[in-house]
Coordinates of C-alpha atoms in Angstrom, one line a residue:
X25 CA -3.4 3.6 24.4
X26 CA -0.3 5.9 25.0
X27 CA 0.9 5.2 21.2
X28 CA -2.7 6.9 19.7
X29 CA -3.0 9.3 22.1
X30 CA 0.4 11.1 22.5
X31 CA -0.1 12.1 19.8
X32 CA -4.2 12.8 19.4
X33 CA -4.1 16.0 21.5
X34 CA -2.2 17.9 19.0
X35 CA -3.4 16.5 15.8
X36 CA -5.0 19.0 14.1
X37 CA -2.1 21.1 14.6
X38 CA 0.5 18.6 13.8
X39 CA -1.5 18.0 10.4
X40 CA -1.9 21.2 9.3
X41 CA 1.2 21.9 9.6
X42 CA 2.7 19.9 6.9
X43 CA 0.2 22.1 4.6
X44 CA 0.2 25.0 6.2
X45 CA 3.2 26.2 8.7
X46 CA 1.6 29.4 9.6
X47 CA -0.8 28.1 11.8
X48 CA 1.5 28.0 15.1
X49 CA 0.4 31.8 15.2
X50 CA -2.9 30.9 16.3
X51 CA -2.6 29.5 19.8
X52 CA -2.0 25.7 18.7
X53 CA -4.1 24.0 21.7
X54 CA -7.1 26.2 21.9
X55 CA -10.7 25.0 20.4
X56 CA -10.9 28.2 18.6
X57 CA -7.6 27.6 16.6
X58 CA -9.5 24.1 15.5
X59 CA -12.6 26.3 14.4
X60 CA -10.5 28.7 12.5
X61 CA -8.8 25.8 10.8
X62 CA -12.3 24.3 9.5
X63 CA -14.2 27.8 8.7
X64 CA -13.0 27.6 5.0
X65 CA -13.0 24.8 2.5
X66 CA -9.2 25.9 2.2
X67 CA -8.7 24.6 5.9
X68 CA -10.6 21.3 4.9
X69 CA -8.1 20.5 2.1
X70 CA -5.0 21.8 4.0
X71 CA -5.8 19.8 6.9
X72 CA -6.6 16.5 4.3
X73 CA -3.5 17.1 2.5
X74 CA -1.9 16.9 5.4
X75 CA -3.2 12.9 6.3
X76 CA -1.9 12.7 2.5
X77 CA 1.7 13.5 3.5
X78 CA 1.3 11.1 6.4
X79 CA 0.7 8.7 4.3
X80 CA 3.0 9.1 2.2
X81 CA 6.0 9.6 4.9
X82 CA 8.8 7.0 5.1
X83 CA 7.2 5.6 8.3
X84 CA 4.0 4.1 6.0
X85 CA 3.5 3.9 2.1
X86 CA 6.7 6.3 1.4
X87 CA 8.9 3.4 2.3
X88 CA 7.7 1.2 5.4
X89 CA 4.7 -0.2 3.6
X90 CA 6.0 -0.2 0.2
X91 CA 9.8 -0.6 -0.8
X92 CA 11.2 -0.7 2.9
X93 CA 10.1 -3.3 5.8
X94 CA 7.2 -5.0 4.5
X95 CA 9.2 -6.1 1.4
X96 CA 12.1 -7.2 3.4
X97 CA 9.3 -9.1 5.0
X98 CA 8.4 -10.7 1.3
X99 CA 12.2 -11.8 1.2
X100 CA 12.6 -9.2 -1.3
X101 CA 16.4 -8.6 -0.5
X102 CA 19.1 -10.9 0.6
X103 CA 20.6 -8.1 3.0
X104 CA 22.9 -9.6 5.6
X105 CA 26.1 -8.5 8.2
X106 CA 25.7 -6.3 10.9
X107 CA 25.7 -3.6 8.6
X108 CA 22.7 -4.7 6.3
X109 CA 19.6 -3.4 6.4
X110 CA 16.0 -4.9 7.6
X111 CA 18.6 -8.2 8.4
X112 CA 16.4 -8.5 11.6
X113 CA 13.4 -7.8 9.9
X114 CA 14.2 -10.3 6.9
X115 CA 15.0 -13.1 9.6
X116 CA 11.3 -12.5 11.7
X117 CA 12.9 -11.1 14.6
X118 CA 9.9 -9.4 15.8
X119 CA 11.6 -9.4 19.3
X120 CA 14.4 -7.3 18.3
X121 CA 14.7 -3.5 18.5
X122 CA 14.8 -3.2 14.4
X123 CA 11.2 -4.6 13.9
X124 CA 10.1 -3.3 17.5
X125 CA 11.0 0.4 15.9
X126 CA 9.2 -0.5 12.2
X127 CA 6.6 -1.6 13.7
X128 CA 6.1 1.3 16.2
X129 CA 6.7 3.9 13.2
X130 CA 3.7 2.3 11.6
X131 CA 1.2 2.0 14.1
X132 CA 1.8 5.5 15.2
X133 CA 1.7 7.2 12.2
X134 CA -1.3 5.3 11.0
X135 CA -3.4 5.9 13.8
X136 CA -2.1 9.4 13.5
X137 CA -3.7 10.0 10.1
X138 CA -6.9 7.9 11.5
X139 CA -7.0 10.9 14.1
X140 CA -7.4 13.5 11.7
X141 CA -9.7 12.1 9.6
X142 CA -12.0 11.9 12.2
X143 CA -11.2 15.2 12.6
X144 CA -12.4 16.5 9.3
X145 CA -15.3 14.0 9.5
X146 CA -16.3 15.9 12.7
X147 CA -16.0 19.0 11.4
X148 CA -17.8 17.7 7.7
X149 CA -21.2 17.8 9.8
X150 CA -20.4 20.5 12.2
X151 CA -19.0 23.0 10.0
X152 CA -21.5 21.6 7.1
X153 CA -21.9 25.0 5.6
X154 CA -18.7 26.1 5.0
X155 CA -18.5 23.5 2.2
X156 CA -20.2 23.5 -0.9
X157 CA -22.3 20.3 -1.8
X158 CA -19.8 19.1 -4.4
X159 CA -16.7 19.5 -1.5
X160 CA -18.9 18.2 0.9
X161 CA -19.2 14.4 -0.8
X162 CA -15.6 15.2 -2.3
X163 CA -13.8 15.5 0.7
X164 CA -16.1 13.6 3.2
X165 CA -15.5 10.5 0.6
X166 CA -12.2 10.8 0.6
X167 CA -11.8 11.4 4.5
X168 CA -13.7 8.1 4.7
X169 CA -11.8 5.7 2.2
X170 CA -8.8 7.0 3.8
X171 CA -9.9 5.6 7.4
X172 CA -11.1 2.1 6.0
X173 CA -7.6 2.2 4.2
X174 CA -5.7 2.7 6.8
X175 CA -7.5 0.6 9.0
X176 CA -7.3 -2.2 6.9
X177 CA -3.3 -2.0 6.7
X178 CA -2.7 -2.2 10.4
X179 CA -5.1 -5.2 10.4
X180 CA -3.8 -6.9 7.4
X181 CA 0.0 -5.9 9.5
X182 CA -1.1 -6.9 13.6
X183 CA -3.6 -9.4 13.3
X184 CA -4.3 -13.2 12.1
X185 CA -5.2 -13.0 8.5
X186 CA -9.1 -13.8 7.9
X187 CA -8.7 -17.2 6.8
X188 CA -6.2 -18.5 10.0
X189 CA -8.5 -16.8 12.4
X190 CA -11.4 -14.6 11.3
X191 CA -13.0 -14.0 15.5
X192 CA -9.2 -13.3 16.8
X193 CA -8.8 -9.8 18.8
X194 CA -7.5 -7.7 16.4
X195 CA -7.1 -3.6 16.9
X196 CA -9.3 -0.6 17.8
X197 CA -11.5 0.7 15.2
X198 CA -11.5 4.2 15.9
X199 CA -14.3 7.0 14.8
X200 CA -13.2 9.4 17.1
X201 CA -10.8 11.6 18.8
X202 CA -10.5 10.6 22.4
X203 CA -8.4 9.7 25.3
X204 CA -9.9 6.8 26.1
X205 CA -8.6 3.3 25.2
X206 CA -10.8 1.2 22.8
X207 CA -11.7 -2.6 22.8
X208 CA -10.2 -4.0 20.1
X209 CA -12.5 -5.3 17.5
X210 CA -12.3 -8.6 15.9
X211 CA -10.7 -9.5 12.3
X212 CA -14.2 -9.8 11.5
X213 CA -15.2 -6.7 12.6
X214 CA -12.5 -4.5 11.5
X215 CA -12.9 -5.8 8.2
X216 CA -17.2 -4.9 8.2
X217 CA -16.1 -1.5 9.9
X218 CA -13.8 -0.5 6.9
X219 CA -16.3 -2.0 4.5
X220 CA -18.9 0.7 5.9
X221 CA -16.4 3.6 5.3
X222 CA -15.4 2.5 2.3
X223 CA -18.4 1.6 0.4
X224 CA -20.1 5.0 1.8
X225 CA -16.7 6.6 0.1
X226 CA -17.2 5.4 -3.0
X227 CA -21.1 6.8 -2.9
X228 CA -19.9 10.0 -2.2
X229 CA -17.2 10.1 -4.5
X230 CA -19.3 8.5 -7.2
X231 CA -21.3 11.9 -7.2
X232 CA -18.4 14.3 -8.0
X233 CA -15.2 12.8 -8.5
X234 CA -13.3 13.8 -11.8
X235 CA -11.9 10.6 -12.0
X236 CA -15.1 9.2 -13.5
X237 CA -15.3 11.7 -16.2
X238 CA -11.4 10.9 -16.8
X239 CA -8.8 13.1 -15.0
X240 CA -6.6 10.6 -14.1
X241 CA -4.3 12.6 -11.8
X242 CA -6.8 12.3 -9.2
X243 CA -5.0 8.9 -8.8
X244 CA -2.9 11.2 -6.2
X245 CA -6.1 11.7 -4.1
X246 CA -8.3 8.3 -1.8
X247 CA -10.6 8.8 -5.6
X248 CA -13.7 6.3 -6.4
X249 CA -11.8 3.9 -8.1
X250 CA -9.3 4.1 -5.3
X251 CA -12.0 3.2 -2.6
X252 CA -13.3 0.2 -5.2
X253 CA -9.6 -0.9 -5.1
X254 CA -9.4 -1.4 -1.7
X255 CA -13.3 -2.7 -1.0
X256 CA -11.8 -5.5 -3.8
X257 CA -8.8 -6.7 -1.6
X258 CA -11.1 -6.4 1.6
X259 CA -14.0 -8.7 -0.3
X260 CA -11.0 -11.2 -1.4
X261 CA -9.4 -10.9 2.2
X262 CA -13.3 -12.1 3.9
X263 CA -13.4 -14.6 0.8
X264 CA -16.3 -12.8 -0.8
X265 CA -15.2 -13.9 -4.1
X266 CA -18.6 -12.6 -6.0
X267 CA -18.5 -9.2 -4.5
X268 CA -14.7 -9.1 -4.8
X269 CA -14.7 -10.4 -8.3
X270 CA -17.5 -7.5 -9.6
X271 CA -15.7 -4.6 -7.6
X272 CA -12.0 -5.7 -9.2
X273 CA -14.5 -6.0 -12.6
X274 CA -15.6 -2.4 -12.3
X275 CA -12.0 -1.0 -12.2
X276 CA -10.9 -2.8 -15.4
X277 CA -14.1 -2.5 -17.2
X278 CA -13.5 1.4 -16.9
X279 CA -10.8 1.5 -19.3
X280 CA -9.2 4.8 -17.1
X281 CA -5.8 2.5 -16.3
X282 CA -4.4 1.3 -19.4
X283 CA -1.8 -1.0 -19.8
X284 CA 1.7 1.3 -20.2
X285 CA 3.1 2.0 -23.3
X286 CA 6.2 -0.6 -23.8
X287 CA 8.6 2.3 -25.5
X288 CA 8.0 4.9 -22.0
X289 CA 9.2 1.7 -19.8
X290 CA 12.3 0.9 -22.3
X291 CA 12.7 5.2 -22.8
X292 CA 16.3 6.7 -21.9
X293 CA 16.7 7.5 -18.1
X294 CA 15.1 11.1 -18.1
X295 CA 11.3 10.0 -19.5
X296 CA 11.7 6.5 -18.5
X297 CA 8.2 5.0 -17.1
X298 CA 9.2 2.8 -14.2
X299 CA 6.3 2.7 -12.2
X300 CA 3.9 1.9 -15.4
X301 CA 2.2 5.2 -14.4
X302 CA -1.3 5.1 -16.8
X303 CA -1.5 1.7 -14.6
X304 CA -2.0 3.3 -11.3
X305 CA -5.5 3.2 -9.5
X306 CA -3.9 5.5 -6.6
X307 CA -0.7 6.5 -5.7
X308 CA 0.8 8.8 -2.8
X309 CA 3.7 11.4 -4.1
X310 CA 7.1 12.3 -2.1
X311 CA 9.5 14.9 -3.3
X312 CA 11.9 13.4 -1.4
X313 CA 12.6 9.8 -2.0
X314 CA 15.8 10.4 -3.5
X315 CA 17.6 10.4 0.1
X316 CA 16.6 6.9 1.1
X317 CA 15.6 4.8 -2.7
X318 CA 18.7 5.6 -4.5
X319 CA 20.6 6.9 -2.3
X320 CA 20.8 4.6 0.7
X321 CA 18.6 1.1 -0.9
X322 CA 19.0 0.8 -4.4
X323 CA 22.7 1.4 -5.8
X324 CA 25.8 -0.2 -4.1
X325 CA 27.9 1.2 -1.9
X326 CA 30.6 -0.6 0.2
X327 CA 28.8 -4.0 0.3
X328 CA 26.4 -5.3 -2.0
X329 CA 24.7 -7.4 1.1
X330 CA 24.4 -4.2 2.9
X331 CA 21.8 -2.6 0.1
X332 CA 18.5 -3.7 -1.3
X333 CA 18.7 -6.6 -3.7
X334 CA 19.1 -9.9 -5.0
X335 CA 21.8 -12.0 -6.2
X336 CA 21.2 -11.7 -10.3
X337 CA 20.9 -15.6 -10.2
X338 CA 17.4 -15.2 -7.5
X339 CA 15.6 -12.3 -10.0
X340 CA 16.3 -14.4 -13.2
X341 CA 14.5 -17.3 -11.4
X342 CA 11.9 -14.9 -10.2
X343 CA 11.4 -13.6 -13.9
X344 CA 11.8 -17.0 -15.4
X345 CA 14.4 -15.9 -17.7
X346 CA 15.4 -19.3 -18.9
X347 CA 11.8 -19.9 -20.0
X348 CA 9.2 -17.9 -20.8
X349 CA 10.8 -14.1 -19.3
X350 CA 13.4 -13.2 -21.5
X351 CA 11.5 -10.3 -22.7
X352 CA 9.6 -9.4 -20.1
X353 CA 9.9 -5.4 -19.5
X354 CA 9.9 -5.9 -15.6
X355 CA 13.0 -8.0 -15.8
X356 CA 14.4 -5.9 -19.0
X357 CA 14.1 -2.3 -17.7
X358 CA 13.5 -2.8 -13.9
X359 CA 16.6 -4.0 -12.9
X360 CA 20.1 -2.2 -13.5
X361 CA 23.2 -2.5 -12.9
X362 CA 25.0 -0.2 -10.3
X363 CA 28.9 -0.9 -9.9
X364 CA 28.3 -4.1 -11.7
X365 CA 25.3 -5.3 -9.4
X366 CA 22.0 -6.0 -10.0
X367 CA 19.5 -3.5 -8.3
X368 CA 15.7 -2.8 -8.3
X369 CA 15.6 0.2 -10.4
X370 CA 11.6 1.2 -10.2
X371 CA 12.4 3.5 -7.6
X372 CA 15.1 5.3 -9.1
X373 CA 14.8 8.8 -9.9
X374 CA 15.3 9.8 -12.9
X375 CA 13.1 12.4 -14.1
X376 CA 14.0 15.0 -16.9
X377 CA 11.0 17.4 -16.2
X378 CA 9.9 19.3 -13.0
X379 CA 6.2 19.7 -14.1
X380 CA 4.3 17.8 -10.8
X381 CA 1.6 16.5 -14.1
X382 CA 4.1 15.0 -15.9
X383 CA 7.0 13.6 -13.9
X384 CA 7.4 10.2 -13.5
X385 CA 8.9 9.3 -10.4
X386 CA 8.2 10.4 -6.8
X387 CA 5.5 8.4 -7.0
X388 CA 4.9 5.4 -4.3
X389 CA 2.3 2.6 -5.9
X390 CA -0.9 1.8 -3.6
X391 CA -2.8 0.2 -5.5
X392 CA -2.4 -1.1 -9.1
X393 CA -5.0 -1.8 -12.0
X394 CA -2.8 -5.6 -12.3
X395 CA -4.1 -6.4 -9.0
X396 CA -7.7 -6.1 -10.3
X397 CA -6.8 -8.5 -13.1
X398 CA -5.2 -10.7 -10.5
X399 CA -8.5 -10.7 -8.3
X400 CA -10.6 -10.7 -11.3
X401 CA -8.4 -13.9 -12.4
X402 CA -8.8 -15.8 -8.7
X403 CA -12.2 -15.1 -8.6
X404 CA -13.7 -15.8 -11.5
X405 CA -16.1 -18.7 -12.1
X406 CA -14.6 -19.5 -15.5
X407 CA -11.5 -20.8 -15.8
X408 CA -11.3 -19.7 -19.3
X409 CA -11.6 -15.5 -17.4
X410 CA -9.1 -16.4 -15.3
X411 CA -6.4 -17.7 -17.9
X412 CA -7.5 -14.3 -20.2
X413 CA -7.0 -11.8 -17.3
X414 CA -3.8 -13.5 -16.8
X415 CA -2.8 -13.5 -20.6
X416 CA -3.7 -9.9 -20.9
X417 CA -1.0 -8.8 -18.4
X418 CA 1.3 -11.4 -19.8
X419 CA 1.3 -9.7 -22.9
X420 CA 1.7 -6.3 -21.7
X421 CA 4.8 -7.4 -20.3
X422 CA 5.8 -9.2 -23.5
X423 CA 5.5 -12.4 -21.9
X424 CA 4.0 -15.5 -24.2
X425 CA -0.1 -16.1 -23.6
X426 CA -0.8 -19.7 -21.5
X427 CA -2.5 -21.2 -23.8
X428 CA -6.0 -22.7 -23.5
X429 CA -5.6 -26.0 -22.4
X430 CA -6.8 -28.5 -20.1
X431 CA -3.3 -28.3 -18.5
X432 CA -3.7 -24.7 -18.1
X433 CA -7.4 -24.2 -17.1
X434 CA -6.7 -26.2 -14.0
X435 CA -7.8 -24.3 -11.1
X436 CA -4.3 -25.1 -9.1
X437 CA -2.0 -23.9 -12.0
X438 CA -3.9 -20.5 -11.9
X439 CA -3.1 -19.9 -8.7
X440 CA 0.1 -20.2 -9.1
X441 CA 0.7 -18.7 -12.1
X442 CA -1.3 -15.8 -9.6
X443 CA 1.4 -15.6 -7.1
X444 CA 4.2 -15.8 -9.8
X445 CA 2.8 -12.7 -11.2
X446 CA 2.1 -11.3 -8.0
X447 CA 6.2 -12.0 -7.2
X448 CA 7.2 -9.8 -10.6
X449 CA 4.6 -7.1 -10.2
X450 CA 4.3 -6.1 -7.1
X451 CA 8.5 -7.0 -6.6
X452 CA 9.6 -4.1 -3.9
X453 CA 5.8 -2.3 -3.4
X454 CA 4.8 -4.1 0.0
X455 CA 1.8 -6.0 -1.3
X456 CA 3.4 -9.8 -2.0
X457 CA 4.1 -10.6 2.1
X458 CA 0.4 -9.5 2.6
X459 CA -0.2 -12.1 -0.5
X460 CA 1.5 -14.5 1.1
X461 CA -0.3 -13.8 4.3
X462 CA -4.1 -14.0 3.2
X463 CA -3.0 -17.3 1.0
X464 CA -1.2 -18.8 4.7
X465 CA 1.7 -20.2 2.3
X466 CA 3.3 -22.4 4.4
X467 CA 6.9 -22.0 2.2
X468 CA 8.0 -18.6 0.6
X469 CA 10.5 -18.4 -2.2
X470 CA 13.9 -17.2 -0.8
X471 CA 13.4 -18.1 3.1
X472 CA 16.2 -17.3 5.1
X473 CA 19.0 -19.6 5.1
X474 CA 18.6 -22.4 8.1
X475 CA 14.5 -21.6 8.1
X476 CA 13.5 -24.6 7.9
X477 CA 9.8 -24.0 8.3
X478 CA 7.4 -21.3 7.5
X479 CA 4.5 -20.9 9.6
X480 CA 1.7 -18.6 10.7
X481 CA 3.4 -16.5 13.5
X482 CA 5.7 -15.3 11.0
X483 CA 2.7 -13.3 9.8
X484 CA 2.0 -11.6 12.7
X485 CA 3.6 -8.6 13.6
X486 CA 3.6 -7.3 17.4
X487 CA 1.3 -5.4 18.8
X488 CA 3.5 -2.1 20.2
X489 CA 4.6 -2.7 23.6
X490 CA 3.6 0.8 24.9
X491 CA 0.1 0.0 23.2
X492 CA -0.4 -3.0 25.3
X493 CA 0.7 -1.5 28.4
X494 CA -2.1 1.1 28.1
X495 CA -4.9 -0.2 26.7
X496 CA -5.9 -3.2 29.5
X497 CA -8.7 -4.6 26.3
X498 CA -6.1 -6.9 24.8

C-alpha cells in the first residue's frame, strides 16, 4: 500500500505543519517529537486542525470533491477541446492520465487525513490526561466522525454502490498507523465500520458540543449535527430508510439551519449570500479559493468551452424556467454573466468584510440542511411528509408548492421531483454524481455527446495503480 504509506511515516509532522510551522525544530522523525506534539491540548487541536486543512485542500472537498472532478463527473459542465478542463473526466476516461491523477490526489490525501486521526485517537487514550474531560469527548468525537467521513467518501468514490453490489471488495478500513497493507473490507463492512465511528462521534459530541446550545459556527468543525448528517446518507446508502429517515428528522427538527434569508441571496456583490450560509450543517473554509473558482473555473477567459459551465439553454432546463423556476433564487442569483456567458456564480468571491465570523464566501458546502429534507422526503412513510418536505424547500427558493394531489402523492413523481431538486441544489458541490450513483440511474441528464448508454462501471472509479501493486488483498 505504497499510496498510504509514503506518506504515514511522516504524518504527524506533515499535519502539524499546516498549524504549526515551528515544529521542524524538533527532530521531525523522532518518537519524542510525536510526544511533545500531544503533551498539551494546544498540540491536540493544532494537529486536528491540521486534518481540517486536508480536507479542505483542492485535492478533496476544496475542489476535487466539491466544485472540481466529482461535478464534472455529474455532467455539471460542458467543457470540451484539448484545452478544457475535466474533458477526460467528463467523458469517463478513467484510463487516462487526467482521472488517473484526480483520482490519485484523492485517495492519497484522504487516507492521509485517516492517518492522523488515528493519530490523535492514539494519543486521546495514551496522553488521556493532558486533556480535560470536555476536550477529551470534544476532540475524540470529532477525530472519529472525521474517519467514518472520510471513509465513506472513498467508498461511495472506489467501490460498487450498496445497492449494485453490497459484498463487493471495497477498500481498507484503517484504525491505525502502520506499514502493513490491509485486506480490503467489503461495501458492507466499510459502511458498519464508519457507522461505529460515527455514531460513537455523535455520543461524544452530544456531551459538549456548542452547537447544541446554538453556536452555529461550529458548522466549521466534524460537530454533532455534522456526524448525524453523515450517519443519515450512510443509513439511506444501506437502505435503512427508518434509521435514515429519524437521523435526517433530528437535524431539521433542531431548527439550528434555517432556511436563508431571500434579500442576503439577492444582496449587492459585497454581502451577497451564495452559499445560503444559516443552511449549512458543516462546511470546511479555504482562504484561497480565489486562484482556482474565479479565477481559473468560473468566469471566461479565451473559450467559453474551456471554463466551468453550461450553455444558458441546459441551466434554464435544469431550473425549469419555462415552468415553474422563473423565480427561483438558485437560477436568479446563482448564475451570472461573465463576458456575456452564463457561469456558476456560488463560488465567487465576493466578500466586503474580512471578519473570519462573518464572511460569506471561502466556504466549501459538506453537508447541507436541504439534504435532510430530501432524505426526510425519500423516506418517509407518508406521502403527504414527503410532498411537505419538498414544498418547504420549494418555497424557500420561491418556487410554487406541488400541490396535494393524487397526481402528486405518487411515490414515482417524488422521486423525481427528489433528483430535480437534488440537480438545482447541490449544482457544482460534488454530491449529485454520488446521487446518481446510489439511485444506479441508468441515463443522466446532459451525457456526453455519442454516449449512448449509461451504465454501472461509469460509477466506479479506479482503484490507484500504485495501490494495487502494493497491497496483494485486492
Amino acid at each position: 500500500m505504497k499510496s498510504i504509506h509514503n506518506y504515514i511515516l511522516f504524518l504527524a509532522i506533515s499535519l502539524s505543519l499546516q498549524s504549526c510551522k515551528k515544529y521542524l525544530d524538533i527532530a521531525p522523525k523522532s518518537s519524542v517529537a510525536e510526544e511533545e506534539m500531544f503533551a498539551s491540548e494546544i498540540g491536540f487541536r493544532q494537529t486536528l486542525n491540521g486534518v481540517y486543512s486536508t480536507l479542505a485542500s483542492r485535492n478533496l472537498y476544496g475542489d476535487n470533491l466539491s466544485m472540481g472532478f466529482v461535478s464534472a463527473l455529474a455532467q455539471n459542465y460542458n467543457t470540451s477541446g484539448s484545452n478544457g478542463l475535466f474533458v477526460k473526466s467528463r467523458n469517463y476516461d478513467y484510463e487516462s492520465a487526467e482521472v488517473i491523477d484526480y483520482t490519485g490526489q484523492v485517495w492519497s490525501k484522504a487516507y492521509n487525513g485517516i492517518a492522523g486521526l488515528n493519530n490523535i485517537l492514539k494519543f486521546c487514550e495514551q496522553n488521556r490526561s493532558v486533556l480535560t474531560d470536555e476536550a477529551y469527548n470534544e476532540i475524540k468525537g470529532e477525530a472519529l466522525g472525521l474517519r467514518g467521513f472520510l471513509h465513506f467518501e472513498l467508498l461511495r468514490m472506489f467501490a460498487p454502490s450498496f445497492i449494485v453490489s453490497p459484498q463487493a471488495k471495497a477498500i481498507p478500513y484503517r484504525v491505525a498507523i502502520d506499514q502493513y497493507s490491509q485486506v480490503p473490507a467489503t461495501v458492507t463492512e466499510v459502511t458498519e465500520l464508519a457507522l461505529q465511528d460515527l455514531l460513537q462521534s455523535a455520543d461524544l459530541l452530544k456531551k459538549v458540543d456548542p452547537i447544541l446550545t446554538g453556536s452555529t459556527e461550529r458548522r466549521y468543525k466534524f460537530n454533532y449535527y455534522a456526524a448525524k448528517g453523515i450517519l443519515a446518507r450512510i443509513y439511506l446508502y444501506r437502505g435503512d430508510q427508518a434509521r435514515a429517515y429519524s437521523t435526517a428528522k433530528e437535524i431539521v427538527d433542531s431548527g439550528l439551519f434555517p432556511f436563508v434569508d431571500k434579500s442576503g441571496v439577492s444582496a449587492a456583490a459585497g454581502t451577497k449570500d451564495r452559499l445560503f450560509k444559516s443552511e449549512l450543517i458543516f462546511a470546511v473554509r479555504n482562504r484561497n479559493i480565489q486562484t482556482w473558482a474565479y479565477d481559473q473555473y468560473f468566469t471566461f477567459y479565451g473559450s467559453f468551452s474551456d471554463r466551468l459551465s453550461r450553455p444558458e439553454a441546459d441551466f434554464k432546463t435544469l431550473y425549469e424556467v419555462s415552468t415553474v423556476g422563473e423565480s427561483d433564487i438558485r437560477w436568479l442569483n446563482l448564475f451570472e454573466d461573465s463576458q456575456g456567458f452564463k457561469f456558476p456564480s456560488k463560488f465567487w468571491q465576493t466578500s466586503s468584510t474580512s471578519i473570519d465570523s462573518l464572511r460569506l464566501d471561502h466556504m466549501l458546502p459538506v453537508i447541507r440542511c436541504s439534504e435532510m429534507r430530501y432524505i426526510i422526503a425519500e423516506t418517509a412513510s407518508s406521502a403527504d411528509e414527503a410532498l411537505g418536505q419538498l414544498n418547504q424547500v420549494r418555497l424557500a427558493r420561491t418556487v410554487t408548492a406541488l400541490p396535494l394531489t393524487a397526481e402528486n402523492l405518487d411515490r414515482t413523481f417524488i422521486q423525481n421531483e427528489i433528483t430535480k431538486e437534488y440537480q438545482k441544489e447541490m449544482y457544482a458541490e460534488g454530491q449529485l454524481f454520488y446521487y446518481y450513483k446510489r439511485r444506479n440511474f441508468t441515463d443522466i441528464p446532459f451525457k456526453p455527446a455519442g454516449m449512448t448508454s449509461f451504465s454501472t462501471k461509469n460509477y466506479l472509479l479506479p482503484i490507484p495503480k500504485d495501490e494495487l501493486e502494493f497491497n496483494p488483498n485486492y
